């Protein structure tokens, strides 16, 4: 009997550790930040190219960036969010625009 209670206790600890290990990944908001130089058309292009928004939704988000200073473009796991932000920032730089894409923990 002593062995069974030890086994049950160990099994419970393993289940608890396994449940902790299966927590969903942290999620991050990918945010476009307003500046006074990047053309609105370029922001719409970015939203369509990197976030797959149609023209109407991309225009709405661009206006949010313009009037509110920033807009969340999507919520992703850390690796995907970092990749998207890096792609946008590189694309903006390559096109000589100061548009900045950042991450915020969701």
mmCIF file with all atom_site columns, C-alpha atoms in Angstrom:
data_model
loop_
_atom_site.group_PDB
_atom_site.id
_atom_site.type_symbol
_atom_site.label_atom_id
_atom_site.label_alt_id
_atom_site.label_comp_id
_atom_site.label_asym_id
_atom_site.label_entity_id
_atom_site.label_seq_id
_atom_site.pdbx_PDB_ins_code
_atom_site.Cartn_x
_atom_site.Cartn_y
_atom_site.Cartn_z
_atom_site.occupancy
_atom_site.B_iso_or_equiv
_atom_site.pdbx_formal_charge
_atom_site.auth_seq_id
_atom_site.auth_comp_id
_atom_site.auth_asym_id
_atom_site.auth_atom_id
_atom_site.pdbx_PDB_model_num
ATOM 1   C CA . UNK A 1 1   ? 0.000   0.000  0.000   1.00 0.00 ? 1   UNK A CA 1
ATOM 2   C CA . UNK A 1 2   ? 2.834   2.397  0.716   1.00 0.00 ? 2   UNK A CA 1
ATOM 3   C CA . UNK A 1 3   ? 3.966   2.090  -2.870  1.00 0.00 ? 3   UNK A CA 1
ATOM 4   C CA . UNK A 1 4   ? 0.496   2.892  -4.249  1.00 0.00 ? 4   UNK A CA 1
ATOM 5   C CA . UNK A 1 5   ? 0.204   6.106  -2.231  1.00 0.00 ? 5   UNK A CA 1
ATOM 6   C CA . UNK A 1 6   ? 3.693   7.173  -3.318  1.00 0.00 ? 6   UNK A CA 1
ATOM 7   C CA . UNK A 1 7   ? 2.785   6.436  -6.938  1.00 0.00 ? 7   UNK A CA 1
ATOM 8   C CA . UNK A 1 8   ? -0.475  8.434  -6.680  1.00 0.00 ? 8   UNK A CA 1
ATOM 9   C CA . UNK A 1 9   ? 1.350   11.375 -5.115  1.00 0.00 ? 9   UNK A CA 1
ATOM 10  C CA . UNK A 1 10  ? 3.998   11.314 -7.846  1.00 0.00 ? 10  UNK A CA 1
ATOM 11  C CA . UNK A 1 11  ? 1.337   11.000 -10.550 1.00 0.00 ? 11  UNK A CA 1
ATOM 12  C CA . UNK A 1 12  ? -0.447  14.058 -9.127  1.00 0.00 ? 12  UNK A CA 1
ATOM 13  C CA . UNK A 1 13  ? 2.768   16.073 -9.145  1.00 0.00 ? 13  UNK A CA 1
ATOM 14  C CA . UNK A 1 14  ? 3.455   15.021 -12.729 1.00 0.00 ? 14  UNK A CA 1
ATOM 15  C CA . UNK A 1 15  ? -0.048  16.055 -13.806 1.00 0.00 ? 15  UNK A CA 1
ATOM 16  C CA . UNK A 1 16  ? 0.363   19.430 -12.088 1.00 0.00 ? 16  UNK A CA 1
ATOM 17  C CA . UNK A 1 17  ? 3.717   20.023 -13.784 1.00 0.00 ? 17  UNK A CA 1
ATOM 18  C CA . UNK A 1 18  ? 2.274   18.889 -17.121 1.00 0.00 ? 18  UNK A CA 1
ATOM 19  C CA . UNK A 1 19  ? -0.643  21.324 -16.766 1.00 0.00 ? 19  UNK A CA 1
ATOM 20  C CA . UNK A 1 20  ? 1.819   24.163 -16.086 1.00 0.00 ? 20  UNK A CA 1
ATOM 21  C CA . UNK A 1 21  ? 3.836   23.200 -19.146 1.00 0.00 ? 21  UNK A CA 1
ATOM 22  C CA . UNK A 1 22  ? 0.737   23.354 -21.370 1.00 0.00 ? 22  UNK A CA 1
ATOM 23  C CA . UNK A 1 23  ? -0.073  27.016 -20.722 1.00 0.00 ? 23  UNK A CA 1
ATOM 24  C CA . UNK A 1 24  ? -0.828  28.942 -23.904 1.00 0.00 ? 24  UNK A CA 1
ATOM 25  C CA . UNK A 1 25  ? 2.002   31.138 -25.176 1.00 0.00 ? 25  UNK A CA 1
ATOM 26  C CA . UNK A 1 26  ? 2.103   34.821 -24.288 1.00 0.00 ? 26  UNK A CA 1
ATOM 27  C CA . UNK A 1 27  ? 0.450   36.930 -26.944 1.00 0.00 ? 27  UNK A CA 1
ATOM 28  C CA . UNK A 1 28  ? 1.627   40.285 -28.265 1.00 0.00 ? 28  UNK A CA 1
ATOM 29  C CA . UNK A 1 29  ? -0.096  43.177 -30.014 1.00 0.00 ? 29  UNK A CA 1
ATOM 30  C CA . UNK A 1 30  ? 1.657   44.336 -33.161 1.00 0.00 ? 30  UNK A CA 1
ATOM 31  C CA . UNK A 1 31  ? 1.219   48.119 -33.158 1.00 0.00 ? 31  UNK A CA 1
ATOM 32  C CA . UNK A 1 32  ? 1.708   50.708 -35.902 1.00 0.00 ? 32  UNK A CA 1
ATOM 33  C CA . UNK A 1 33  ? 2.705   54.106 -34.536 1.00 0.00 ? 33  UNK A CA 1
ATOM 34  C CA . UNK A 1 34  ? 1.915   57.446 -36.135 1.00 0.00 ? 34  UNK A CA 1
ATOM 35  C CA . UNK A 1 35  ? 4.547   59.830 -37.433 1.00 0.00 ? 35  UNK A CA 1
ATOM 36  C CA . UNK A 1 36  ? 4.263   63.067 -39.376 1.00 0.00 ? 36  UNK A CA 1
ATOM 37  C CA . UNK A 1 37  ? 6.037   61.863 -42.518 1.00 0.00 ? 37  UNK A CA 1
ATOM 38  C CA . UNK A 1 38  ? 4.846   58.434 -43.686 1.00 0.00 ? 38  UNK A CA 1
ATOM 39  C CA . UNK A 1 39  ? 2.155   58.788 -46.369 1.00 0.00 ? 39  UNK A CA 1
ATOM 40  C CA . UNK A 1 40  ? -1.243  57.338 -45.563 1.00 0.00 ? 40  UNK A CA 1
ATOM 41  C CA . UNK A 1 41  ? -1.112  55.259 -48.751 1.00 0.00 ? 41  UNK A CA 1
ATOM 42  C CA . UNK A 1 42  ? 2.080   53.584 -47.546 1.00 0.00 ? 42  UNK A CA 1
ATOM 43  C CA . UNK A 1 43  ? 0.450   52.661 -44.222 1.00 0.00 ? 43  UNK A CA 1
ATOM 44  C CA . UNK A 1 44  ? -2.471  51.115 -46.128 1.00 0.00 ? 44  UNK A CA 1
ATOM 45  C CA . UNK A 1 45  ? 0.015   49.184 -48.281 1.00 0.00 ? 45  UNK A CA 1
ATOM 46  C CA . UNK A 1 46  ? 1.751   47.852 -45.147 1.00 0.00 ? 46  UNK A CA 1
ATOM 47  C CA . UNK A 1 47  ? -1.550  46.752 -43.610 1.00 0.00 ? 47  UNK A CA 1
ATOM 48  C CA . UNK A 1 48  ? -2.528  44.905 -46.775 1.00 0.00 ? 48  UNK A CA 1
ATOM 49  C CA . UNK A 1 49  ? 0.879   43.393 -47.480 1.00 0.00 ? 49  UNK A CA 1
ATOM 50  C CA . UNK A 1 50  ? 1.869   42.219 -43.988 1.00 0.00 ? 50  UNK A CA 1
ATOM 51  C CA . UNK A 1 51  ? -1.477  41.768 -42.227 1.00 0.00 ? 51  UNK A CA 1
ATOM 52  C CA . UNK A 1 52  ? -3.708  40.731 -45.161 1.00 0.00 ? 52  UNK A CA 1
ATOM 53  C CA . UNK A 1 53  ? -6.367  43.384 -44.575 1.00 0.00 ? 53  UNK A CA 1
ATOM 54  C CA . UNK A 1 54  ? -8.692  44.375 -47.394 1.00 0.00 ? 54  UNK A CA 1
ATOM 55  C CA . UNK A 1 55  ? -8.658  47.991 -48.533 1.00 0.00 ? 55  UNK A CA 1
ATOM 56  C CA . UNK A 1 56  ? -11.601 49.021 -46.334 1.00 0.00 ? 56  UNK A CA 1
ATOM 57  C CA . UNK A 1 57  ? -10.188 47.590 -43.098 1.00 0.00 ? 57  UNK A CA 1
ATOM 58  C CA . UNK A 1 58  ? -6.674  48.812 -43.924 1.00 0.00 ? 58  UNK A CA 1
ATOM 59  C CA . UNK A 1 59  ? -8.061  52.316 -44.448 1.00 0.00 ? 59  UNK A CA 1
ATOM 60  C CA . UNK A 1 60  ? -9.924  52.191 -41.118 1.00 0.00 ? 60  UNK A CA 1
ATOM 61  C CA . UNK A 1 61  ? -6.774  51.107 -39.283 1.00 0.00 ? 61  UNK A CA 1
ATOM 62  C CA . UNK A 1 62  ? -4.676  53.749 -41.051 1.00 0.00 ? 62  UNK A CA 1
ATOM 63  C CA . UNK A 1 63  ? -7.129  56.412 -39.869 1.00 0.00 ? 63  UNK A CA 1
ATOM 64  C CA . UNK A 1 64  ? -6.898  55.035 -36.320 1.00 0.00 ? 64  UNK A CA 1
ATOM 65  C CA . UNK A 1 65  ? -3.105  55.345 -36.503 1.00 0.00 ? 65  UNK A CA 1
ATOM 66  C CA . UNK A 1 66  ? -3.432  58.873 -37.875 1.00 0.00 ? 66  UNK A CA 1
ATOM 67  C CA . UNK A 1 67  ? -5.995  60.202 -35.382 1.00 0.00 ? 67  UNK A CA 1
ATOM 68  C CA . UNK A 1 68  ? -5.228  58.171 -32.251 1.00 0.00 ? 68  UNK A CA 1
ATOM 69  C CA . UNK A 1 69  ? -1.469  57.872 -32.639 1.00 0.00 ? 69  UNK A CA 1
ATOM 70  C CA . UNK A 1 70  ? -1.361  54.105 -32.974 1.00 0.00 ? 70  UNK A CA 1
ATOM 71  C CA . UNK A 1 71  ? -3.397  51.035 -33.868 1.00 0.00 ? 71  UNK A CA 1
ATOM 72  C CA . UNK A 1 72  ? -3.162  47.331 -33.127 1.00 0.00 ? 72  UNK A CA 1
ATOM 73  C CA . UNK A 1 73  ? -2.676  45.475 -36.406 1.00 0.00 ? 73  UNK A CA 1
ATOM 74  C CA . UNK A 1 74  ? -2.916  41.989 -34.948 1.00 0.00 ? 74  UNK A CA 1
ATOM 75  C CA . UNK A 1 75  ? -2.309  39.775 -31.932 1.00 0.00 ? 75  UNK A CA 1
ATOM 76  C CA . UNK A 1 76  ? 0.232   36.985 -32.299 1.00 0.00 ? 76  UNK A CA 1
ATOM 77  C CA . UNK A 1 77  ? 2.591   34.718 -30.395 1.00 0.00 ? 77  UNK A CA 1
ATOM 78  C CA . UNK A 1 78  ? 5.944   36.321 -29.572 1.00 0.00 ? 78  UNK A CA 1
ATOM 79  C CA . UNK A 1 79  ? 7.857   34.837 -32.518 1.00 0.00 ? 79  UNK A CA 1
ATOM 80  C CA . UNK A 1 80  ? 5.214   35.728 -35.100 1.00 0.00 ? 80  UNK A CA 1
ATOM 81  C CA . UNK A 1 81  ? 4.746   39.231 -33.645 1.00 0.00 ? 81  UNK A CA 1
ATOM 82  C CA . UNK A 1 82  ? 8.502   39.898 -33.689 1.00 0.00 ? 82  UNK A CA 1
ATOM 83  C CA . UNK A 1 83  ? 8.751   38.683 -37.273 1.00 0.00 ? 83  UNK A CA 1
ATOM 84  C CA . UNK A 1 84  ? 5.864   40.875 -38.444 1.00 0.00 ? 84  UNK A CA 1
ATOM 85  C CA . UNK A 1 85  ? 7.240   43.967 -36.675 1.00 0.00 ? 85  UNK A CA 1
ATOM 86  C CA . UNK A 1 86  ? 10.713  43.351 -38.122 1.00 0.00 ? 86  UNK A CA 1
ATOM 87  C CA . UNK A 1 87  ? 9.296   42.897 -41.627 1.00 0.00 ? 87  UNK A CA 1
ATOM 88  C CA . UNK A 1 88  ? 7.274   46.118 -41.413 1.00 0.00 ? 88  UNK A CA 1
ATOM 89  C CA . UNK A 1 89  ? 10.179  48.126 -39.985 1.00 0.00 ? 89  UNK A CA 1
ATOM 90  C CA . UNK A 1 90  ? 12.564  46.825 -42.646 1.00 0.00 ? 90  UNK A CA 1
ATOM 91  C CA . UNK A 1 91  ? 10.037  47.545 -45.426 1.00 0.00 ? 91  UNK A CA 1
ATOM 92  C CA . UNK A 1 92  ? 9.488   51.085 -44.119 1.00 0.00 ? 92  UNK A CA 1
ATOM 93  C CA . UNK A 1 93  ? 13.232  51.708 -43.900 1.00 0.00 ? 93  UNK A CA 1
ATOM 94  C CA . UNK A 1 94  ? 13.819  50.271 -47.381 1.00 0.00 ? 94  UNK A CA 1
ATOM 95  C CA . UNK A 1 95  ? 11.201  52.719 -48.668 1.00 0.00 ? 95  UNK A CA 1
ATOM 96  C CA . UNK A 1 96  ? 12.706  55.608 -46.681 1.00 0.00 ? 96  UNK A CA 1
ATOM 97  C CA . UNK A 1 97  ? 9.740   56.068 -44.345 1.00 0.00 ? 97  UNK A CA 1
ATOM 98  C CA . UNK A 1 98  ? 10.044  56.455 -40.557 1.00 0.00 ? 98  UNK A CA 1
ATOM 99  C CA . UNK A 1 99  ? 6.977   54.269 -39.874 1.00 0.00 ? 99  UNK A CA 1
ATOM 100 C CA . UNK A 1 100 ? 7.552   52.322 -36.663 1.00 0.00 ? 100 UNK A CA 1
ATOM 101 C CA . UNK A 1 101 ? 5.973   49.001 -35.764 1.00 0.00 ? 101 UNK A CA 1
ATOM 102 C CA . UNK A 1 102 ? 6.269   47.921 -32.114 1.00 0.00 ? 102 UNK A CA 1
ATOM 103 C CA . UNK A 1 103 ? 5.079   45.150 -29.792 1.00 0.00 ? 103 UNK A CA 1
ATOM 104 C CA . UNK A 1 104 ? 3.002   45.344 -26.626 1.00 0.00 ? 104 UNK A CA 1
ATOM 105 C CA . UNK A 1 105 ? 2.112   42.410 -24.419 1.00 0.00 ? 105 UNK A CA 1
ATOM 106 C CA . UNK A 1 106 ? -1.566  41.615 -25.006 1.00 0.00 ? 106 UNK A CA 1
#
